[in-house]
């Protein structure tokens, strides 16, 4: 007898709209039709190793691999015995042809300064930096922490590490001294690269000051390289601190790339930590690079003439994969912007798109919801006609935000790729193929070729269409993480022992009759109301579909009667103020959209929600606030600490 508790999350929201790509887009796309996608998917499913072997010929190898896959559950090796260099693949191989003088990076500083680096120029800068690091004693296998603003030197430093076989650990420039210290110590980094400061909303973020604080307790650090960006006064400690310009300036502009093993750790990156202690996700060289390169073609349909802009910070995996490694491996032109979207005014992004005639724009739902709040007039001031493709990443994009993105930014002409992936997956796993897949607002649609995604019960058996469950990946893929730095047990336990035999993503999802995936939120965040297990996404989506609501977060609060009561934190559109009438209206609205059982017990209006630096709502903190906890655990990943105290002051 099928047991009821095999259904782990109920799905309660329906979305019927469907948007096929235009014939014009499909005709020019790398993948032109669903038939073509299906054939590729089938080919990869039937012969994964043959498929990935063929893909791997897109990389430049110093030594060919002898075996495609070595899968010793849960430990994986891809392209066994092969040797290559990531910086060679991202730079040198483009120098022999017409890409030599093409812009690799178009950089825009917040104050309005800008820089363009061609592939040739990038080659010289990376070589200089690689030689500079070498002169400090950095060699293959060493770890380098990079704590920089969004400046070209961040990319240069990453590629320079890759060039000499050092493993980089980028720490987001908005992190505090304590967060930086912990990450340096976990990585046991030898060198730290930072800047005097970075620009953010017209203010200087004093990075060197935080670094000094952090380096008081980091025994592994031998040298600290300091880039001059803002010109603010900094202290330089003799013997430890060196100016970037003085170190790199005199270096040679050529540097032989170190040939590393396919599995050599290219980088470690600490995850955003919405659930607690940060962990260092380790990525390989060959598999990771291949994954980012293939997805640039499949998902972003990248062409040589495109200007590609991913707005993510380099301190987030999205910046690693889709500002640095993916675009550069593909020989593309990537835009990098240093500052805030509202500096000096709310239209900065649209101004940048117009200025550089950006073709492909990739951002996060949290940003889109902010733009909606700011109003269309900021968009209307600019010519966005260069855009041909839009992307979203980081959270489920609720259908309301999707439609706004489609109409206002995409002028109903651009396909939207809602790309589902994680720090751990290295690159995109589930996403529309823009020239093929008819999109449905709110769905990341279908898995990419080679990705065996499925929705299953806690026991690991597939659930029926439209039933919620755990999103898992059943076969290894090249871009997957290889381990957690210094913590292989955690790698094994967290990802491979939750559900037997598969990679557990930690997300809840459902798959509809067309095989489209709908991400319902983190399974840790699932709310259990009177025996109904609800994903956060669907309740939040229902709230945001009300015209007064800009953003919402749903959490469970312990309740004697129901087990959990449904509590929702809501921010409103524009300057609207919340009152009891609106509160009632919103509760009824959710009941109408989902059902009476999902009617929120409490709605709390707030001017902001606690988010990670990459814009994810930290429901863990809201849950704790809802439960009246006084201690909130790790808050180092929180974007704006003051949000928390404001939320508490608001308590009724
Ligand atoms: C790239 C990134 C991963 C988590 C993931 C999801 C959520 C990301 C989407 C999404 C729904 C999406 N890495 N997530 N993309 N949920 N639709 N398109 O975000 O490690 O920082 O976060 O983010 O919960 O597990 S991450």
XYZ file of N, CA and C in Angstrom, residues 130-377:
744
model
N 50.618 36.454 -11.780
C 51.086 35.088 -11.500
C 52.558 35.115 -11.101
N 53.359 35.897 -11.826
C 54.779 36.011 -11.494
C 54.975 36.677 -10.131
N 54.144 37.674 -9.866
C 54.221 38.363 -8.575
C 53.929 37.403 -7.428
N 52.871 36.606 -7.586
C 52.524 35.638 -6.538
C 53.643 34.617 -6.363
N 54.180 34.204 -7.513
C 55.287 33.239 -7.451
C 56.459 33.802 -6.669
N 56.725 35.104 -6.878
C 57.864 35.720 -6.193
C 57.638 35.747 -4.676
N 56.383 35.619 -4.263
C 56.089 35.557 -2.824
C 56.165 34.126 -2.302
N 56.485 33.209 -3.197
C 56.621 31.824 -2.772
C 55.362 30.987 -2.965
N 54.345 31.564 -3.626
C 53.119 30.793 -3.857
C 53.372 29.767 -4.954
N 53.004 28.526 -4.678
C 53.201 27.480 -5.679
C 51.980 26.567 -5.754
N 52.029 25.634 -6.704
C 50.906 24.723 -6.916
C 50.517 24.073 -5.593
N 49.217 24.044 -5.327
C 48.729 23.425 -4.097
C 48.510 24.413 -2.966
N 49.103 25.619 -3.057
C 48.889 26.621 -2.009
C 47.523 27.281 -2.148
N 47.061 27.830 -1.036
C 45.790 28.558 -1.059
C 45.980 30.054 -0.948
N 45.240 30.792 -1.774
C 45.301 32.247 -1.761
C 43.897 32.786 -1.511
N 43.756 33.636 -0.502
C 42.459 34.251 -0.242
C 42.385 35.588 -0.970
N 41.286 35.793 -1.681
C 41.091 37.022 -2.445
C 39.904 37.773 -1.842
N 40.173 38.974 -1.366
C 39.149 39.777 -0.677
C 39.168 41.153 -1.320
N 38.515 41.260 -2.465
C 38.614 42.455 -3.300
C 37.231 42.970 -3.676
N 37.153 44.250 -4.045
C 35.896 44.725 -4.619
C 35.752 44.172 -6.036
N 34.668 44.523 -6.701
C 34.443 44.054 -8.068
C 35.261 44.895 -9.046
N 36.544 44.604 -9.116
C 37.449 45.315 -10.020
C 38.131 44.270 -10.892
N 38.688 44.676 -12.037
C 39.318 43.695 -12.917
C 40.381 42.857 -12.203
N 41.036 43.459 -11.199
C 42.088 42.722 -10.484
C 41.553 41.484 -9.770
N 40.257 41.467 -9.453
C 39.691 40.270 -8.818
C 39.773 39.104 -9.812
N 39.403 39.368 -11.056
C 39.474 38.341 -12.096
C 40.935 37.981 -12.376
N 41.754 39.011 -12.461
C 43.177 38.791 -12.743
C 43.800 37.903 -11.663
N 43.471 38.182 -10.408
C 44.042 37.397 -9.308
C 43.562 35.945 -9.358
N 42.292 35.741 -9.655
C 41.767 34.368 -9.741
C 42.504 33.586 -10.834
N 42.604 34.219 -12.013
C 43.251 33.528 -13.131
C 44.750 33.342 -12.892
N 45.350 34.288 -12.159
C 46.783 34.156 -11.853
C 47.019 32.957 -10.943
N 46.133 32.773 -9.970
C 46.228 31.581 -9.109
C 46.141 30.329 -9.978
N 45.122 30.304 -10.820
C 44.922 29.130 -11.677
C 46.157 28.878 -12.540
N 46.791 29.958 -12.962
C 47.936 29.818 -13.857
C 49.096 29.073 -13.195
N 49.287 29.335 -11.891
C 50.423 28.691 -11.219
C 49.973 27.492 -10.381
N 48.725 27.097 -10.550
C 48.245 25.899 -9.851
C 47.884 26.137 -8.396
N 47.816 27.413 -7.988
C 47.348 27.698 -6.627
C 45.821 27.652 -6.613
N 45.259 27.330 -5.461
C 43.803 27.240 -5.320
C 43.308 28.538 -4.711
N 42.318 29.183 -5.354
C 41.856 30.442 -4.754
C 40.625 30.249 -3.889
N 40.519 31.167 -2.949
C 39.358 31.201 -2.071
C 38.914 32.656 -2.043
N 37.897 32.974 -2.822
C 37.425 34.352 -2.878
C 36.441 34.569 -1.735
N 36.679 35.631 -0.979
C 35.756 35.985 0.094
C 35.082 37.292 -0.314
N 33.778 37.274 -0.345
C 32.991 38.428 -0.756
C 33.419 39.687 0.006
N 33.632 40.788 -0.734
C 34.141 42.034 -0.161
C 33.225 42.674 0.867
N 31.987 42.225 0.941
C 31.071 42.782 1.931
C 31.137 42.063 3.266
N 31.884 40.968 3.326
C 31.983 40.221 4.578
C 32.800 40.984 5.620
N 32.494 40.695 6.862
C 33.167 41.344 7.982
C 34.548 40.739 8.214
N 35.316 41.405 9.077
C 36.647 40.914 9.443
C 36.572 39.502 10.026
N 35.589 39.255 10.864
C 35.466 37.932 11.494
C 35.198 36.852 10.451
N 34.302 37.163 9.537
C 33.965 36.181 8.496
C 35.206 35.903 7.649
N 35.959 36.965 7.334
C 37.181 36.803 6.549
C 38.190 35.945 7.314
N 38.376 36.257 8.582
C 39.322 35.503 9.423
C 38.980 34.010 9.432
N 37.715 33.687 9.665
C 37.310 32.277 9.723
C 37.581 31.562 8.410
N 37.330 32.254 7.306
C 37.524 31.640 5.998
C 39.004 31.473 5.676
N 39.824 32.437 6.086
C 41.272 32.307 5.889
C 41.792 31.129 6.711
N 41.341 31.039 7.933
C 41.834 29.977 8.813
C 41.382 28.600 8.354
N 40.144 28.502 7.906
C 39.678 27.206 7.431
C 40.504 26.771 6.223
N 40.825 27.726 5.353
C 41.570 27.400 4.129
C 43.079 27.299 4.390
N 43.530 27.805 5.518
C 44.955 27.908 5.816
C 45.700 28.615 4.685
N 45.147 29.746 4.271
C 45.714 30.488 3.147
C 47.061 31.103 3.510
N 47.941 31.143 2.497
C 49.295 31.644 2.687
C 49.364 33.141 2.406
N 48.578 33.550 1.399
C 48.600 34.937 0.952
C 47.170 35.446 0.902
N 47.016 36.733 1.235
C 45.706 37.369 1.119
C 45.842 38.556 0.170
N 44.950 38.644 -0.787
C 44.965 39.779 -1.710
C 43.751 40.647 -1.412
N 44.003 41.919 -1.137
C 42.890 42.809 -0.811
C 43.100 44.171 -1.463
N 42.297 45.144 -1.089
C 42.419 46.504 -1.618
C 42.281 47.477 -0.465
N 42.700 48.729 -0.698
C 42.484 49.735 0.341
C 40.999 49.853 0.644
N 40.211 49.855 -0.431
C 38.768 49.942 -0.253
C 38.044 49.674 -1.556
N 36.720 49.699 -1.502
C 35.904 49.559 -2.698
C 34.746 50.531 -2.589
N 34.173 50.904 -3.727
C 33.071 51.870 -3.695
C 31.736 51.156 -3.564
N 30.895 51.660 -2.662
C 29.551 51.123 -2.517
C 28.622 52.262 -2.143
N 27.717 52.597 -3.045
C 26.763 53.694 -2.837
C 27.467 54.974 -2.411
N 28.575 55.244 -3.115
C 29.290 56.490 -2.865
C 30.191 56.469 -1.639
N 30.132 55.399 -0.877
C 30.962 55.290 0.323
C 32.126 54.340 0.054
N 33.193 54.526 0.836
C 34.308 53.601 0.720
C 34.122 52.453 1.716
N 34.131 51.236 1.205
C 34.139 50.061 2.085
C 35.607 49.776 2.382
N 35.986 49.919 3.648
C 37.411 49.851 3.981
C 37.895 48.411 4.140
N 38.264 47.839 3.026
C 38.643 46.428 3.025
C 39.946 46.169 3.777
N 40.919 47.076 3.606
C 42.206 46.840 4.262
C 42.042 46.896 5.782
N 41.189 47.792 6.224
C 40.941 47.887 7.666
C 40.389 46.555 8.214
N 39.407 45.971 7.502
C 38.860 44.670 7.923
C 39.920 43.589 7.832
N 40.733 43.678 6.772
C 41.775 42.664 6.599
C 42.749 42.714 7.772
N 43.158 43.936 8.157
C 44.084 44.077 9.288
C 43.511 43.423 10.532
N 42.228 43.659 10.742
C 41.540 43.085 11.901
C 41.581 41.547 11.821
N 41.256 41.037 10.644
C 41.219 39.575 10.448
C 42.607 38.968 10.624
N 43.622 39.638 10.069
C 44.969 39.048 10.051
C 45.632 39.024 11.433
N 44.969 39.603 12.426
C 45.491 39.485 13.790
C 45.436 38.046 14.276
N 44.549 37.272 13.653
C 44.353 35.897 14.127
C 44.359 34.900 12.976
N 45.326 35.052 12.083
C 45.418 34.114 10.958
C 46.868 33.669 10.802
N 47.301 32.667 11.574
C 48.711 32.278 11.593
C 49.254 31.816 10.233
N 48.390 31.363 9.333
C 48.898 30.831 8.058
C 49.332 31.924 7.080
N 48.819 33.155 7.260
C 49.093 34.219 6.283
C 50.530 34.732 6.403
N 51.245 34.701 5.254
C 52.614 35.213 5.236
C 52.691 36.616 4.614
N 51.898 36.809 3.550
C 51.948 38.092 2.846
C 50.543 38.590 2.552
N 50.441 39.912 2.483
C 49.160 40.525 2.142
C 49.403 41.541 1.019
N 48.777 41.317 -0.115
C 48.947 42.206 -1.270
C 47.778 43.189 -1.298
N 48.090 44.491 -1.433
C 47.047 45.512 -1.320
C 46.926 46.328 -2.605
N 45.777 46.257 -3.217
C 45.503 47.037 -4.423
C 45.019 48.421 -4.027
N 45.524 49.443 -4.730
C 45.035 50.797 -4.446
C 43.824 51.068 -5.328
N 42.666 51.183 -4.725
C 41.465 51.452 -5.509
C 40.871 52.807 -5.144
N 40.702 53.076 -3.877
C 39.997 54.295 -3.468
C 40.942 55.399 -2.988
N 42.154 55.039 -2.666
C 43.106 56.043 -2.205
C 42.921 56.436 -0.743
N 42.062 55.718 -0.032
C 41.921 56.011 1.404
C 43.182 55.577 2.147
N 43.412 56.203 3.284
C 44.613 55.897 4.074
C 44.545 54.504 4.659
N 45.632 53.765 4.503
C 45.670 52.438 5.117
C 47.000 52.261 5.819
N 47.017 51.333 6.744
C 48.285 50.992 7.388
C 48.911 49.830 6.648
N 50.205 49.945 6.382
C 50.910 48.855 5.707
C 51.913 48.279 6.701
N 51.757 47.006 7.001
C 52.669 46.412 7.967
C 53.928 45.913 7.272
N 55.100 46.475 7.642
C 56.343 46.105 6.950
C 56.593 44.596 7.062
N 57.077 44.036 5.983
C 57.393 42.612 5.999
C 56.210 41.740 5.611
N 54.994 42.227 5.884
C 53.814 41.434 5.535
C 53.056 42.029 4.349
N 52.879 43.361 4.357
C 52.011 43.996 3.377
C 52.795 44.561 2.189
N 52.282 44.340 0.992
C 52.913 44.878 -0.218
C 51.844 45.531 -1.087
N 52.202 46.637 -1.738
C 51.273 47.236 -2.692
C 51.239 46.399 -3.964
N 50.042 46.201 -4.485
C 49.851 45.438 -5.732
C 50.751 46.002 -6.832
N 50.668 47.317 -7.042
C 51.411 47.932 -8.153
C 52.913 47.739 -8.028
N 53.412 47.848 -6.808
C 54.857 47.690 -6.629
C 55.289 46.247 -6.845
N 54.412 45.320 -6.481
C 54.745 43.911 -6.661
C 54.591 43.473 -8.115
N 53.458 43.816 -8.715
C 53.143 43.309 -10.063
C 53.803 44.139 -11.166
N 53.907 45.440 -10.925
C 54.410 46.350 -11.956
C 55.659 45.861 -12.677
N 56.727 45.527 -11.929
C 57.985 45.135 -12.586
C 57.995 43.729 -13.171
N 56.939 42.944 -12.949
C 56.965 41.539 -13.389
C 56.855 41.408 -14.911
N 57.331 40.285 -15.422
C 57.210 39.965 -16.854
C 55.752 39.717 -17.224
N 55.419 40.030 -18.479
C 54.037 39.835 -18.931
C 53.843 38.482 -19.618
N 54.769 37.600 -19.401
C 54.541 36.203 -19.810
C 54.802 35.313 -18.596
N 54.087 34.207 -18.555
C 54.248 33.277 -17.442
C 53.758 31.911 -17.906
N 54.642 30.947 -17.900
C 54.244 29.613 -18.343
C 53.150 29.042 -17.447
N 52.079 28.554 -18.053
C 51.024 27.958 -17.232
C 51.476 26.613 -16.672
N 51.102 26.346 -15.433
C 51.403 25.044 -14.841
C 50.351 24.045 -15.321
N 50.834 22.917 -15.802
C 49.918 21.877 -16.260
C 49.446 21.094 -15.034
N 48.141 21.171 -14.735
C 47.640 20.489 -13.534
C 46.733 19.321 -13.916
N 46.551 18.419 -12.991
C 45.665 17.285 -13.179
C 44.213 17.767 -13.324
N 43.419 17.025 -14.065
C 41.989 17.360 -14.230
C 41.312 17.650 -12.904
N 41.666 16.885 -11.894
C 40.998 16.971 -10.600
C 41.632 17.993 -9.658
N 42.672 18.660 -10.111
C 43.330 19.651 -9.251
C 42.310 20.688 -8.767
N 42.293 21.005 -7.457
C 41.284 21.967 -6.967
C 41.528 23.378 -7.494
N 40.613 23.828 -8.323
C 40.721 25.167 -8.898
C 40.406 26.214 -7.828
N 39.366 25.922 -7.058
C 39.046 26.878 -5.987
C 38.213 26.238 -4.896
N 38.205 26.928 -3.772
C 37.230 26.599 -2.750
C 36.422 27.868 -2.504
N 35.148 27.662 -2.228
C 34.264 28.805 -2.016
C 33.335 28.477 -0.865
N 33.250 29.391 0.069
C 32.405 29.158 1.238
C 30.962 29.485 0.901
N 30.052 28.583 1.178
C 28.663 28.794 0.757
C 27.996 29.868 1.601
N 26.945 30.409 1.002
C 26.268 31.580 1.567
C 25.760 31.308 2.980
N 25.588 30.048 3.343
C 25.289 29.717 4.734
C 23.941 30.195 5.230
N 22.872 29.944 4.456
C 21.543 30.304 4.950
C 21.180 29.418 6.139
N 21.896 28.318 6.334
C 21.516 27.399 7.401
C 22.526 27.283 8.538
N 23.631 27.965 8.488
C 24.545 27.867 9.618
C 26.007 27.969 9.241
N 26.861 27.131 9.809
C 28.310 27.200 9.648
C 28.730 27.134 8.175
N 29.531 28.106 7.721
C 29.950 28.079 6.328
C 30.894 26.913 6.047
N 30.776 26.388 4.840
C 31.615 25.252 4.465
C 32.303 25.534 3.144
N 33.546 25.070 3.031
C 34.342 25.330 1.833
C 34.087 24.285 0.765
N 33.309 24.678 -0.228
C 33.018 23.767 -1.324
C 34.225 23.744 -2.267
N 34.704 22.546 -2.593
C 35.894 22.434 -3.433
C 35.512 22.042 -4.857
N 36.009 22.820 -5.831
C 35.758 22.502 -7.236
C 37.029 22.079 -7.964
N 36.832 21.225 -8.930
C 37.939 20.687 -9.729
C 38.320 21.664 -10.830
N 39.321 21.324 -11.606
C 39.691 22.168 -12.737
C 38.941 21.762 -14.012
N 39.120 20.536 -14.484
C 38.581 20.165 -15.799
C 37.059 20.084 -15.818
N 36.501 19.306 -14.901
C 35.057 19.101 -14.895
C 34.321 20.409 -14.700
N 34.804 21.213 -13.768
C 34.162 22.500 -13.479
C 34.196 23.413 -14.701
N 35.380 23.528 -15.287
C 35.533 24.438 -16.421
C 34.659 23.993 -17.596
N 34.620 22.694 -17.812
C 33.805 22.166 -18.906
C 32.324 22.470 -18.667
N 31.890 22.278 -17.450
C 30.483 22.534 -17.131
C 30.117 24.003 -17.382
N 30.978 24.919 -16.927
C 30.663 26.343 -17.131
C 30.685 26.686 -18.630
N 31.608 26.094 -19.351
C 31.697 26.373 -20.789
C 30.465 25.851 -21.539
N 30.084 24.615 -21.262
C 28.942 24.039 -21.979
C 27.659 24.802 -21.686
N 27.500 25.221 -20.418
C 26.270 25.933 -20.077
C 26.238 27.348 -20.675
N 27.400 27.936 -20.919
C 27.418 29.222 -21.625
C 26.774 29.062 -22.998
N 27.030 27.918 -23.623
C 26.460 27.684 -24.962
C 24.998 27.260 -24.890
N 24.728 26.242 -24.053
C 23.363 25.708 -23.998
C 22.375 26.720 -23.440
N 22.723 27.334 -22.307
C 21.754 28.162 -21.582
C 21.815 29.627 -22.031
N 23.030 30.147 -22.212
C 23.137 31.558 -22.566
C 23.324 31.767 -24.064
N 23.381 30.675 -24.808
C 23.426 30.754 -26.263
C 24.503 31.751 -26.708
N 25.645 31.690 -26.033
C 26.660 32.734 -26.208
C 27.248 32.729 -27.627
N 27.383 33.934 -28.194
C 27.965 34.099 -29.525
C 29.125 35.083 -29.401
N 29.994 35.041 -30.385
C 31.165 35.908 -30.311
C 30.828 37.390 -30.227
N 29.737 37.786 -30.844
C 29.415 39.214 -30.867
C 28.647 39.681 -29.627
N 28.315 38.757 -28.713
C 27.511 39.135 -27.551
C 28.295 39.915 -26.494
N 27.582 40.806 -25.827
C 28.077 41.393 -24.580
C 27.234 40.780 -23.467
N 27.909 40.100 -22.552
C 27.237 39.302 -21.536
C 27.421 39.949 -20.180
N 26.322 40.135 -19.448
C 26.459 40.733 -18.119
C 25.732 39.918 -17.059
N 26.543 39.355 -16.165
C 26.025 38.674 -14.987
C 26.286 39.620 -13.832
N 25.258 40.013 -13.113
C 25.422 41.065 -12.092
C 25.945 40.542 -10.754
N 26.118 39.233 -10.649
C 26.522 38.656 -9.356
C 27.914 39.112 -8.944
N 28.120 39.226 -7.662
C 29.448 39.534 -7.155
C 30.362 38.330 -7.357
N 31.646 38.637 -7.538
C 32.619 37.574 -7.753
C 32.773 36.705 -6.509
N 32.359 37.209 -5.371
C 32.421 36.440 -4.130
C 31.350 35.376 -4.007
N 30.498 35.279 -5.005
C 29.434 34.287 -5.010
C 29.730 33.316 -6.145
N 29.237 32.106 -6.072
C 29.559 31.128 -7.110
C 29.114 31.599 -8.492
N 28.030 32.347 -8.533
C 27.539 32.826 -9.826
C 28.584 33.721 -10.496
N 29.279 34.521 -9.691
C 30.357 35.340 -10.233
C 31.510 34.486 -10.729
N 31.847 33.439 -10.003
C 32.922 32.540 -10.435
C 32.576 31.904 -11.791
N 31.377 31.346 -11.860
C 31.028 30.535 -13.028
C 30.575 31.364 -14.221
N 29.874 32.496 -13.948
C 29.290 33.217 -15.076
C 29.748 34.667 -15.224
N 30.776 35.064 -14.442
C 31.466 36.303 -14.803
C 32.880 35.946 -15.232
N 33.461 34.945 -14.589
C 34.862 34.640 -14.870
C 35.006 33.396 -15.769
N 34.862 32.213 -15.193
C 35.273 31.024 -15.929
C 34.424 30.703 -17.170
N 33.107 30.752 -17.040
C 32.259 30.416 -18.191
C 32.479 31.360 -19.370
N 32.253 32.669 -19.159
C 32.411 33.612 -20.266
C 33.819 33.603 -20.862
N 34.847 33.558 -20.028
C 36.199 33.629 -20.579
C 36.568 32.324 -21.285
N 36.150 31.182 -20.745
C 36.408 29.924 -21.445
C 35.725 29.945 -22.814
N 34.586 30.626 -22.889
C 33.854 30.703 -24.156
C 34.392 31.810 -25.067
N 35.360 32.576 -24.598
C 35.918 33.674 -25.405
C 34.934 34.828 -25.557
N 34.079 34.995 -24.572
C 33.029 36.014 -24.651
C 33.503 37.345 -24.077
N 32.650 38.359 -24.190
C 32.891 39.654 -23.560
C 31.993 39.762 -22.335
N 32.615 39.946 -21.163
C 31.845 40.016 -19.927
C 31.897 41.421 -19.342
N 30.739 41.927 -18.927
C 30.664 43.213 -18.238
C 30.801 42.969 -16.741
N 31.562 43.813 -16.073
C 31.646 43.761 -14.619
C 31.339 45.159 -14.095
N 30.445 45.234 -13.118
C 30.118 46.518 -12.508
C 30.462 46.474 -11.025
N 31.164 47.502 -10.589
C 31.686 47.496 -9.220
C 30.640 47.690 -8.130
N 29.627 48.517 -8.405
C 28.879 49.089 -7.290
C 27.446 48.634 -7.123
N 26.664 49.510 -6.530
C 25.273 49.230 -6.197
C 24.359 49.600 -7.367
N 23.207 48.937 -7.460
C 22.278 49.236 -8.560
C 21.621 50.609 -8.427
N 21.705 51.210 -7.252
C 21.098 52.532 -7.073
C 22.151 53.614 -6.819
N 23.311 53.457 -7.457
C 24.337 54.482 -7.339
C 24.693 55.023 -8.729
N 24.552 56.300 -9.017
C 24.016 57.295 -8.104
C 22.487 57.259 -8.007
N 21.826 56.646 -9.020
C 20.368 56.619 -8.963
C 19.852 55.233 -9.321
N 18.529 55.075 -9.222
C 17.938 53.746 -9.374
C 18.036 53.129 -10.772
N 18.573 53.884 -11.724
C 18.607 53.352 -13.093
C 20.015 52.927 -13.520
N 20.922 52.712 -12.567
C 22.309 52.443 -12.964
C 22.428 51.218 -13.879
N 21.721 50.148 -13.546
C 21.823 48.938 -14.375
C 21.375 49.206 -15.818
N 20.265 49.934 -15.931
C 19.711 50.182 -17.281
C 20.625 51.115 -18.057
N 21.273 52.011 -17.333
C 22.229 52.914 -17.966
C 23.426 52.108 -18.498
N 23.874 51.128 -17.718
C 25.015 50.299 -18.139
C 24.632 49.429 -19.347
N 23.431 48.889 -19.323
C 22.985 48.071 -20.466
C 22.969 48.915 -21.734
N 22.468 50.154 -21.592
C 22.411 51.043 -22.752
C 23.817 51.438 -23.213
N 24.681 51.746 -22.260
C 26.026 52.221 -22.578
C 26.834 51.172 -23.336
N 26.753 49.929 -22.903
C 27.586 48.895 -23.531
C 26.800 47.993 -24.480
N 25.544 48.350 -24.706
C 24.675 47.550 -25.585
C 24.727 46.073 -25.163
N 24.429 45.841 -23.907
C 24.441 44.481 -23.358
C 23.380 43.633 -24.057
N 23.744 42.390 -24.407
C 22.824 41.490 -25.102
C 22.186 40.456 -24.183
N 22.985 39.993 -23.209
C 22.495 38.950 -22.316
C 22.668 39.452 -20.892
N 21.584 39.449 -20.137
C 21.577 40.031 -18.797
C 21.114 38.967 -17.813
N 21.914 38.754 -16.763
C 21.676 37.651 -15.830
C 21.672 38.211 -14.422
N 20.544 38.141 -13.730
C 20.470 38.714 -12.391
C 19.592 37.851 -11.489
N 19.306 38.335 -10.280
C 18.600 37.525 -9.280
C 17.191 38.063 -9.027
N 16.268 37.185 -8.640
C 14.902 37.620 -8.338
C 14.835 38.736 -7.302
N 15.715 38.684 -6.312
C 15.698 39.729 -5.292
C 15.947 41.098 -5.924
N 16.844 41.143 -6.918
C 17.108 42.399 -7.629
C 15.874 42.796 -8.440
N 15.283 41.836 -9.105
C 14.108 42.131 -9.939
C 12.978 42.705 -9.073
N 12.771 42.098 -7.899
C 11.706 42.606 -7.025
C 12.020 44.015 -6.533
N 13.303 44.304 -6.359
C 13.684 45.670 -5.984
C 13.380 46.649 -7.120
N 13.700 46.244 -8.350
C 13.427 47.122 -9.497
C 11.932 47.388 -9.624
N 11.130 46.367 -9.342
C 9.676 46.547 -9.416
C 9.253 47.605 -8.403
N 9.839 47.502 -7.212
C 9.521 48.460 -6.157
C 9.915 49.879 -6.573
N 11.058 50.002 -7.230
C 11.528 51.335 -7.634
C 10.664 51.941 -8.736
N 10.040 51.096 -9.528
C 9.121 51.603 -10.548
C 9.682 51.611 -11.950
N 8.763 51.446 -12.907
C 9.126 51.339 -14.325
C 9.783 52.579 -14.892
N 9.504 53.740 -14.282
C 10.012 54.977 -14.895
C 11.538 54.962 -15.022
